[in-house]
Coordinates of N, CA and C in Angstrom, one line a residue:
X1 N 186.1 22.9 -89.2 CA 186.7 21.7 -89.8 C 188.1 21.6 -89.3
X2 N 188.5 20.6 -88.7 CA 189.4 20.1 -88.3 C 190.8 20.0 -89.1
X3 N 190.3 19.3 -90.1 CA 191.3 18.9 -91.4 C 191.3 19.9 -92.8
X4 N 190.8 21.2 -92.7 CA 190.4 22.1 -93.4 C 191.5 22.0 -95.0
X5 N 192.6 22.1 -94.7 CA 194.1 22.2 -95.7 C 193.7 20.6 -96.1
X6 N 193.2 19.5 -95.9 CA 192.9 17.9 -96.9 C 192.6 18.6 -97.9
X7 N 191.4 19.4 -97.8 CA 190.4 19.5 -98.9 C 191.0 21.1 -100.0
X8 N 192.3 21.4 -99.6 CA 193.1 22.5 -100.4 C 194.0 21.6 -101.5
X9 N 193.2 21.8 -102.9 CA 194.5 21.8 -103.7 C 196.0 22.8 -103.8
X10 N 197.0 22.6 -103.9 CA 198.1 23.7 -104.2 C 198.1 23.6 -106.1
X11 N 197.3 24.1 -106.7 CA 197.1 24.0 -108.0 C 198.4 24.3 -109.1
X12 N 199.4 25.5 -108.3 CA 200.4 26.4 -108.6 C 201.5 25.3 -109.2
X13 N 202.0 24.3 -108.4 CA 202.7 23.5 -108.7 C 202.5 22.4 -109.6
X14 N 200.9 22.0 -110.1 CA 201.2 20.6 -111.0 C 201.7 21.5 -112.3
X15 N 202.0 20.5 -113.4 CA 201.9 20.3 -114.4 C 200.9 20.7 -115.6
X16 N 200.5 21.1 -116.8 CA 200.0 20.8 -117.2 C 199.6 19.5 -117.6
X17 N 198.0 19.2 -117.6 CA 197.4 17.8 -117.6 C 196.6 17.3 -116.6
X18 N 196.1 16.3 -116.4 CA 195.4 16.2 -115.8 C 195.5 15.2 -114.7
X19 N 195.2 15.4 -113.4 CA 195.9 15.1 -112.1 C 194.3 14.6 -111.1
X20 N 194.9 13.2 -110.0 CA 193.5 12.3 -109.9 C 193.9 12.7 -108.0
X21 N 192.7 12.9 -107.6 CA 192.8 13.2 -105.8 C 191.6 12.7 -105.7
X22 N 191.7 12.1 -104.8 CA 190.5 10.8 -104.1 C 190.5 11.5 -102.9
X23 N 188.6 11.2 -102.5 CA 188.5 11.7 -100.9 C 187.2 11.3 -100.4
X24 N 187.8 10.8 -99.2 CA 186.9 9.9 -98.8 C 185.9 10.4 -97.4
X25 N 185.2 10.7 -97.4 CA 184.0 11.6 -96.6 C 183.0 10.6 -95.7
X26 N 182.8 10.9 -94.2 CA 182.5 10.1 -94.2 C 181.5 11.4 -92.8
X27 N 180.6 10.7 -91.7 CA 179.5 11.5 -91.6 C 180.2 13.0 -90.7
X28 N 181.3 13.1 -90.2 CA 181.9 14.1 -89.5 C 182.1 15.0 -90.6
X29 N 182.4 15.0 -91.6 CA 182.6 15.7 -93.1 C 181.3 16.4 -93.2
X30 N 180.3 16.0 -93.2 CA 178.7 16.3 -93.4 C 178.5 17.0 -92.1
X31 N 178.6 16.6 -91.2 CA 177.3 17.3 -89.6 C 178.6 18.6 -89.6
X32 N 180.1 18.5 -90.1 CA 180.7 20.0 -90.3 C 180.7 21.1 -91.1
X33 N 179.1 20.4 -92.1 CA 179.3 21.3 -93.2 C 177.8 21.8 -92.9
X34 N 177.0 21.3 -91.7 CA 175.3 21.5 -91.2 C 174.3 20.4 -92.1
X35 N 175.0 19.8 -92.2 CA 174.0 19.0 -93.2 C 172.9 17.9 -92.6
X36 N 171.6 17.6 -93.3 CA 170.6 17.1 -92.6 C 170.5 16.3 -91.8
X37 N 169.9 16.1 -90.6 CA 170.5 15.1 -89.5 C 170.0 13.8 -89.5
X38 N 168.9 13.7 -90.9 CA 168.1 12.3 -91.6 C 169.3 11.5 -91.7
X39 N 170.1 11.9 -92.6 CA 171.5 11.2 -93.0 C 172.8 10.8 -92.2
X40 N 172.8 9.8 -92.5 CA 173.5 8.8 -90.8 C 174.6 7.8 -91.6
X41 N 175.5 7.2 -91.1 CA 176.3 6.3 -92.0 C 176.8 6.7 -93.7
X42 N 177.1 8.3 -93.5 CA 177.5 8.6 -95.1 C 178.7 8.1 -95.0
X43 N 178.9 7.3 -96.4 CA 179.9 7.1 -96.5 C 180.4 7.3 -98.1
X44 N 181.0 8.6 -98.6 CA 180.9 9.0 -99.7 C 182.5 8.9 -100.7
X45 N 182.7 8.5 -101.2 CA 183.9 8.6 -102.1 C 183.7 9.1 -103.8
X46 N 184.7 10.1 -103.7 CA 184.5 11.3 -104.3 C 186.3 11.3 -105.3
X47 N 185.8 10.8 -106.6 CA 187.7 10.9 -107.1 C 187.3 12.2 -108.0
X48 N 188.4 13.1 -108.3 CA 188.6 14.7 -108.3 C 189.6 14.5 -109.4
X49 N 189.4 14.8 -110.6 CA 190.3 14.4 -112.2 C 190.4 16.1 -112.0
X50 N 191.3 16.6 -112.3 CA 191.5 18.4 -112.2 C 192.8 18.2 -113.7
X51 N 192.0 18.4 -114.7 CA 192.5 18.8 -115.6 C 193.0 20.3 -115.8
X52 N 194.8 20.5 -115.5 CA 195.0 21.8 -115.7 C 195.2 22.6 -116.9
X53 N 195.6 23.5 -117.6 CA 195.6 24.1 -118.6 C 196.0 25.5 -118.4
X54 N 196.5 26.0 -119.2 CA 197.0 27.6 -118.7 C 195.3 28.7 -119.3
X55 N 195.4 29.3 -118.2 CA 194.3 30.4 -117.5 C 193.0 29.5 -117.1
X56 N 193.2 28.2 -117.1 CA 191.8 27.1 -116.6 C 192.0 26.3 -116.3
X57 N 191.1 25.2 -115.5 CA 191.3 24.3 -114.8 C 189.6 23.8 -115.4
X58 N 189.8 21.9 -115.8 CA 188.8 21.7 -115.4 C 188.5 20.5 -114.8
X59 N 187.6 20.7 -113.4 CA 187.1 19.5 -112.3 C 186.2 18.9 -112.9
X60 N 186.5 17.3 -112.5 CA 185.6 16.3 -112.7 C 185.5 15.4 -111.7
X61 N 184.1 15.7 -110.9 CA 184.0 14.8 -109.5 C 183.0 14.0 -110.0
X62 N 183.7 12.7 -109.7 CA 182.5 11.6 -109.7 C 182.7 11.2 -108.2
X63 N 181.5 11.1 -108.2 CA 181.0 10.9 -106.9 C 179.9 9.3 -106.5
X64 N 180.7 8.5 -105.5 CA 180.2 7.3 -105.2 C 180.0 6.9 -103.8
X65 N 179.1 6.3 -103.7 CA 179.3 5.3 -102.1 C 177.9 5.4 -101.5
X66 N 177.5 5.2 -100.6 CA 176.3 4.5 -99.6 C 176.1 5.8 -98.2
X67 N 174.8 5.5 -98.0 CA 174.3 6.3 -96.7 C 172.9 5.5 -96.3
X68 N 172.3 6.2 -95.4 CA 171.3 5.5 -94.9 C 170.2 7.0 -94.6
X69 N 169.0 6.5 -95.1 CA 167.8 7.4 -94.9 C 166.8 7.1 -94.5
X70 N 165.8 8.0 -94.6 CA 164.4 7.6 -94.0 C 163.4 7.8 -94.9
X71 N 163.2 6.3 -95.5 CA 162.0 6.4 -96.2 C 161.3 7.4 -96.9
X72 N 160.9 7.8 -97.7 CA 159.5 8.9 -98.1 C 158.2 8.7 -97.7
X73 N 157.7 6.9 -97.6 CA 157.3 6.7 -98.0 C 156.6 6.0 -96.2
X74 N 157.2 5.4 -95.5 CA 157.2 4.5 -94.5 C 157.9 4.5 -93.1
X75 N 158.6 5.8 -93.4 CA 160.0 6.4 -92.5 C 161.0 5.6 -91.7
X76 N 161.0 4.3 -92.4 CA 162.3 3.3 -91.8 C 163.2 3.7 -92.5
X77 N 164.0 3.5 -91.6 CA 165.7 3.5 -92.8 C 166.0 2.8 -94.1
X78 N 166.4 3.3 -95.0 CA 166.9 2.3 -95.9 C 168.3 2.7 -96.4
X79 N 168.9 1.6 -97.3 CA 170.1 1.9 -97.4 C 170.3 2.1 -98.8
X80 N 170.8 3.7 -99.2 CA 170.8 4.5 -100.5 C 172.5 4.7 -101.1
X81 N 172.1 3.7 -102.4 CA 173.4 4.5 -103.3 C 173.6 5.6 -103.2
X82 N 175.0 6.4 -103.3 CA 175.6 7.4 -103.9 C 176.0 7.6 -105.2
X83 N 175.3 7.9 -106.6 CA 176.6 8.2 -108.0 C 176.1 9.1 -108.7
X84 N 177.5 9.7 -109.1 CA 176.9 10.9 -110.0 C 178.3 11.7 -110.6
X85 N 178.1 12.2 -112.0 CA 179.5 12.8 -112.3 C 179.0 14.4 -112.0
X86 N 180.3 15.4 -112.1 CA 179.6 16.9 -112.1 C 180.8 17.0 -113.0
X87 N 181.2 18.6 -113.3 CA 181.9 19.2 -113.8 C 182.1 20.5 -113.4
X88 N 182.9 21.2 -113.4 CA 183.1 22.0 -112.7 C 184.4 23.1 -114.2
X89 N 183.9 24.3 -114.0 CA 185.2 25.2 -114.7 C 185.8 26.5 -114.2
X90 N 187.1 26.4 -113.9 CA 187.5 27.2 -113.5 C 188.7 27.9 -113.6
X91 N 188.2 29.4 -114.4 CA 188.6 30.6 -115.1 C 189.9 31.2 -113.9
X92 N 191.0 31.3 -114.4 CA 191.8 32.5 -113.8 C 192.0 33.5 -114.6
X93 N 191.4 34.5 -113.4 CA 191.4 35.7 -113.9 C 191.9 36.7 -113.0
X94 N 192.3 38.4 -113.1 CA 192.1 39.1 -112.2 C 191.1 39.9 -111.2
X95 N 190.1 40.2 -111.9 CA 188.8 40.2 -111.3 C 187.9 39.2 -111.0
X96 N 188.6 38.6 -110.2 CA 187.5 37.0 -109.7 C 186.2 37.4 -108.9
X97 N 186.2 38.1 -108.0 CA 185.2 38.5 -107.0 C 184.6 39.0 -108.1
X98 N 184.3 39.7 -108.6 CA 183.6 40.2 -110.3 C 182.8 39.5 -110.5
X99 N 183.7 38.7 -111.2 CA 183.1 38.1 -112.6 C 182.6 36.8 -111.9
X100 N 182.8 36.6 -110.5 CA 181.7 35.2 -109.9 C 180.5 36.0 -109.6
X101 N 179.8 36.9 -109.6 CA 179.1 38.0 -109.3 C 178.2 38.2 -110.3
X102 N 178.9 38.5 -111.3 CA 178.1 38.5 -112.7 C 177.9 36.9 -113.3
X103 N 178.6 36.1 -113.0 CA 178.7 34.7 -114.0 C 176.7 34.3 -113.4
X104 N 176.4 33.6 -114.5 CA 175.1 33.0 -114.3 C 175.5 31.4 -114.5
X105 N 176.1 31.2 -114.8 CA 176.7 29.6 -115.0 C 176.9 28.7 -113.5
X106 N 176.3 28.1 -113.2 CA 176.8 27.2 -111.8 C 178.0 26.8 -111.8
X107 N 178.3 26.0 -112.9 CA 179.3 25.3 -113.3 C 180.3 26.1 -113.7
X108 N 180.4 27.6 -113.7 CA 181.9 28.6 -113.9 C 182.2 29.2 -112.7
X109 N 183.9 29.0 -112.5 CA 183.9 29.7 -111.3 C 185.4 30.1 -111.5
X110 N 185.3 32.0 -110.7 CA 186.7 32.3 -111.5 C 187.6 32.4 -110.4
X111 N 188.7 32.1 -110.2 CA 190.1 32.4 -109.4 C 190.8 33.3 -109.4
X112 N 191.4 33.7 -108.8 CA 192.4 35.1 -108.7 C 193.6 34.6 -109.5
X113 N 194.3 35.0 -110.8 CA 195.7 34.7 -110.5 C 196.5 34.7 -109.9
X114 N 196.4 35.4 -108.7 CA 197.1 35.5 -107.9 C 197.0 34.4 -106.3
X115 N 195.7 33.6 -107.0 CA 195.8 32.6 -105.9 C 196.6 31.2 -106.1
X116 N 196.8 30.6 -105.3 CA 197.9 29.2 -105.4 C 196.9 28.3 -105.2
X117 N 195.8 28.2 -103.9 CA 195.2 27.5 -103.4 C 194.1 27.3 -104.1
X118 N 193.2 26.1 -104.4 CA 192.1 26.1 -104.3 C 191.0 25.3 -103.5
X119 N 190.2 25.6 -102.7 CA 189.3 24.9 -101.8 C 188.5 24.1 -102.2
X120 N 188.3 22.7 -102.5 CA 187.1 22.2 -103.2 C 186.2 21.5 -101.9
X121 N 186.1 21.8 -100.5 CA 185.5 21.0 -99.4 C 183.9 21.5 -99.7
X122 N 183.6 22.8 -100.5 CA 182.6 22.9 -100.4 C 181.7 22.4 -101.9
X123 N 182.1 22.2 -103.2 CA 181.7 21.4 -104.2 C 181.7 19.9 -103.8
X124 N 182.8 19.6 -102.5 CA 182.4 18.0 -102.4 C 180.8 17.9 -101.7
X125 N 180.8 18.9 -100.6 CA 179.7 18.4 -100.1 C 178.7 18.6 -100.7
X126 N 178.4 19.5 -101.4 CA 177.2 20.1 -102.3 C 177.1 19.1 -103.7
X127 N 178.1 18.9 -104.2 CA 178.1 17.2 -105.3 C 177.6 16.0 -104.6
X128 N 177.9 15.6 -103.2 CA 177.8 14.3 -102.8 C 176.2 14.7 -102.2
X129 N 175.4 16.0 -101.8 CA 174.3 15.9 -101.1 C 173.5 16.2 -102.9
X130 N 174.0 16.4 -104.0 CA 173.5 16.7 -105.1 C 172.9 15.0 -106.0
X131 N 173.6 14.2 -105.0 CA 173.7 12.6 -105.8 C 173.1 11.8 -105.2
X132 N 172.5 12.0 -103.6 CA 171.1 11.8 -103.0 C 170.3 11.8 -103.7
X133 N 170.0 10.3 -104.2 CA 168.3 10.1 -105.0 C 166.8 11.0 -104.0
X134 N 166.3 11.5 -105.2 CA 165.4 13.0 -104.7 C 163.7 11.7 -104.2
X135 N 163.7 10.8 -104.4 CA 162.8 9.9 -103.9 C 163.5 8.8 -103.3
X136 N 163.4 9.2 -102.3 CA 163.9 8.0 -100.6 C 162.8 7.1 -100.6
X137 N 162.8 6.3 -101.5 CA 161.3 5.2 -101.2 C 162.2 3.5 -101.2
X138 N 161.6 2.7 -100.4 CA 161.8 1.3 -100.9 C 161.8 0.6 -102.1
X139 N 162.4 -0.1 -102.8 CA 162.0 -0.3 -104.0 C 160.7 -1.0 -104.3
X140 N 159.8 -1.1 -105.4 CA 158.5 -2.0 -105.2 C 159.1 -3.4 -104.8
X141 N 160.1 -4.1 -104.9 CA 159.8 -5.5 -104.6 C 159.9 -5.8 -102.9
X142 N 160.8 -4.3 -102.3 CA 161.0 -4.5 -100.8 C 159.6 -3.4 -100.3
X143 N 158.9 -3.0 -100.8 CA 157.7 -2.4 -100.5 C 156.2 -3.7 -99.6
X144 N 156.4 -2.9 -98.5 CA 155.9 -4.3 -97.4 C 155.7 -5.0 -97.1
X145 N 157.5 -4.8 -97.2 CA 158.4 -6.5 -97.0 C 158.6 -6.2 -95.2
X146 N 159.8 -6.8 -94.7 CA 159.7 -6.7 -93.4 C 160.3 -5.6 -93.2
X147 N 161.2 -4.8 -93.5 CA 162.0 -3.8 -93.5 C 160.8 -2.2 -93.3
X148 N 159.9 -2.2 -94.1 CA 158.9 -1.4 -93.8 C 158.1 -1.3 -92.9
X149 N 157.4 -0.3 -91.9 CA 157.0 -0.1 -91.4 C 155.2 -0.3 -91.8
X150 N 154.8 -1.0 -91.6 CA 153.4 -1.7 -91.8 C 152.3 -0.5 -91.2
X151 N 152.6 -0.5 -90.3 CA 151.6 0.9 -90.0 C 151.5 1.7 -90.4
X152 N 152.7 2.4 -90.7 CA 152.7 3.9 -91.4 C 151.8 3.7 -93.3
X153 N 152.1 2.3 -93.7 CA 151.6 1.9 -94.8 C 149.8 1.7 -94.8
X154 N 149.6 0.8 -93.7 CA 148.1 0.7 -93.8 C 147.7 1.7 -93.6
X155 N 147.8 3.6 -92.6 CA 147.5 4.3 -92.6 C 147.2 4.9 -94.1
X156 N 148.3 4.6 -94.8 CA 149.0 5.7 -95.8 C 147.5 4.8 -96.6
X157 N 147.4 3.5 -97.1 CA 146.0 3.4 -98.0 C 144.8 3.6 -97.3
X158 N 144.8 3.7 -95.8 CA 143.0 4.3 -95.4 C 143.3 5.8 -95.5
X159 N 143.8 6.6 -95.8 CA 144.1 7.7 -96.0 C 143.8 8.0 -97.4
X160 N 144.4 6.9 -98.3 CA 144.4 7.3 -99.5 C 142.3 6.8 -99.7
X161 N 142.1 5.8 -99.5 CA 140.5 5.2 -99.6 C 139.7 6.4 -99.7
X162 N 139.9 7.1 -98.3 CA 139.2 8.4 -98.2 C 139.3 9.7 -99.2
X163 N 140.5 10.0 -99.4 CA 140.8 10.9 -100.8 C 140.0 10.1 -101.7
X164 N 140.2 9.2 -102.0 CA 139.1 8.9 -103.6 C 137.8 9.1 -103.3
X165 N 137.3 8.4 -102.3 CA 135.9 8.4 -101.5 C 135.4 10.0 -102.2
X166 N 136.1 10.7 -101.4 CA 135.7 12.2 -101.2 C 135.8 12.9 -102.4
X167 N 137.0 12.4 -103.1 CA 137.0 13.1 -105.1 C 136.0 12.4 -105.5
X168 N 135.7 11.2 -105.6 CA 134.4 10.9 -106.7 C 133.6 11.5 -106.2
X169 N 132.9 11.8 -104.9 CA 131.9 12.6 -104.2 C 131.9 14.2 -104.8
X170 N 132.6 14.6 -105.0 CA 132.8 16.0 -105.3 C 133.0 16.4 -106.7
X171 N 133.2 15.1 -107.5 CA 133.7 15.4 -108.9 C 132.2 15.2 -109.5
X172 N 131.4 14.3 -109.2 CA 130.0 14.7 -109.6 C 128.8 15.2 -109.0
X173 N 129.2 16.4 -108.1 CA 128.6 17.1 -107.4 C 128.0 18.4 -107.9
X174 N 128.6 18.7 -109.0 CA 128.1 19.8 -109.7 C 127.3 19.5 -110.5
X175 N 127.0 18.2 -111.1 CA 126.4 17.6 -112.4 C 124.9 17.4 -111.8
X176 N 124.6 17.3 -110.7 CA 123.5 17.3 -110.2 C 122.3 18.0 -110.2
X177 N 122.7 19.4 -110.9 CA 121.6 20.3 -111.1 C 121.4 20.4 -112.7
X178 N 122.2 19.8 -113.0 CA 121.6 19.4 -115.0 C 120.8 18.2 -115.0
X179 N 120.4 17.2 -113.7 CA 120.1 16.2 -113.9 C 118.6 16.1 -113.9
X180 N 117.5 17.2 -113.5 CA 116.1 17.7 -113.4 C 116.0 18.5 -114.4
X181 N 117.3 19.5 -115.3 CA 116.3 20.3 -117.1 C 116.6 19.2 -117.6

């Protein structure tokens, strides 16, 4: 990563209270973090509320914006919201390597007091690939409309024809030998 220090808060110096950092991600952010090469045109904006407090910090990423995928359903592109809030907590302690070791909590994560810095480039990427709707389908009313791939669709119901075909064929295939006592 090119820009590595953007995505470093210097935590040491605010205030107590809570403090707003915006960041705007776009697909060079992603293909540097390995991320899937389906995903084309991310364009993610991500505002970072970092409520401080003495021995804790707590993150609040909401996470917004548009990308482009490939169907589930028909494998054309479509074009997919981004939103989603997370939260995040994080403990300063002296034993941080520890106690992240032992913590079972996703959402707890502990710091060195003795650190200044904190890195959040990797909760952005992992919050913004976490707010990717988990079904990439067309909606029913754009379901094939022109945007869809018509082929992949008529395959997908003579494919499905045959699965029923072949279940009712087999679902009363055992009943057949009760049908002579």
């Amino acid at each position: 990563m090119a820009n590595r220090r953007a995505f470093e808060i210097a935590f040491v110096g605010l205030k107590p209270g809570i403090h707003e950092f915006n960041y705007d991600l776009n697909d060079q952010f992603f293909i540097d973090k390995g991320a899937e090469d389906d995903l084309t045109n991310m364009s993610a904006n991500v505002k970072l509320l970092l409520e401080k407090n003495s021995g804790f910090m707590l993150l609040k990423f909401e996470v917004g914006g548009k990308t482009v995928l490939s169907c589930d359903r028909c494998g054309n592109p479509i074009k997919m919201d981004l939103w989603d809030e997370f939260k995040m907590l994080v403990k300063l302690v002296d034993n941080a390597e520890e106690m992240n070791i032992q913590e079972e909590d996703p959402d707890v994560f502990y710091l060195s007091r003795t650190e200044s810095h904190i890195d959040v480039s990797n909760w952005l990427y992992e919050f913004v690939m976490l707010s990717i709707p988990m079904q990439r389908m067309c909606s029913r009313e754009e379901m094939g409309g022109p945007q869809c791939n018509n082929e992949v669709l008529e395959k997908l119901k003579e494919m499905e024809a045959k699965t029923m075909e072949h279940n009712a064929n087999t679902l009363w295939k055992g009943l057949d030998k009760f049908k002579d006592n």
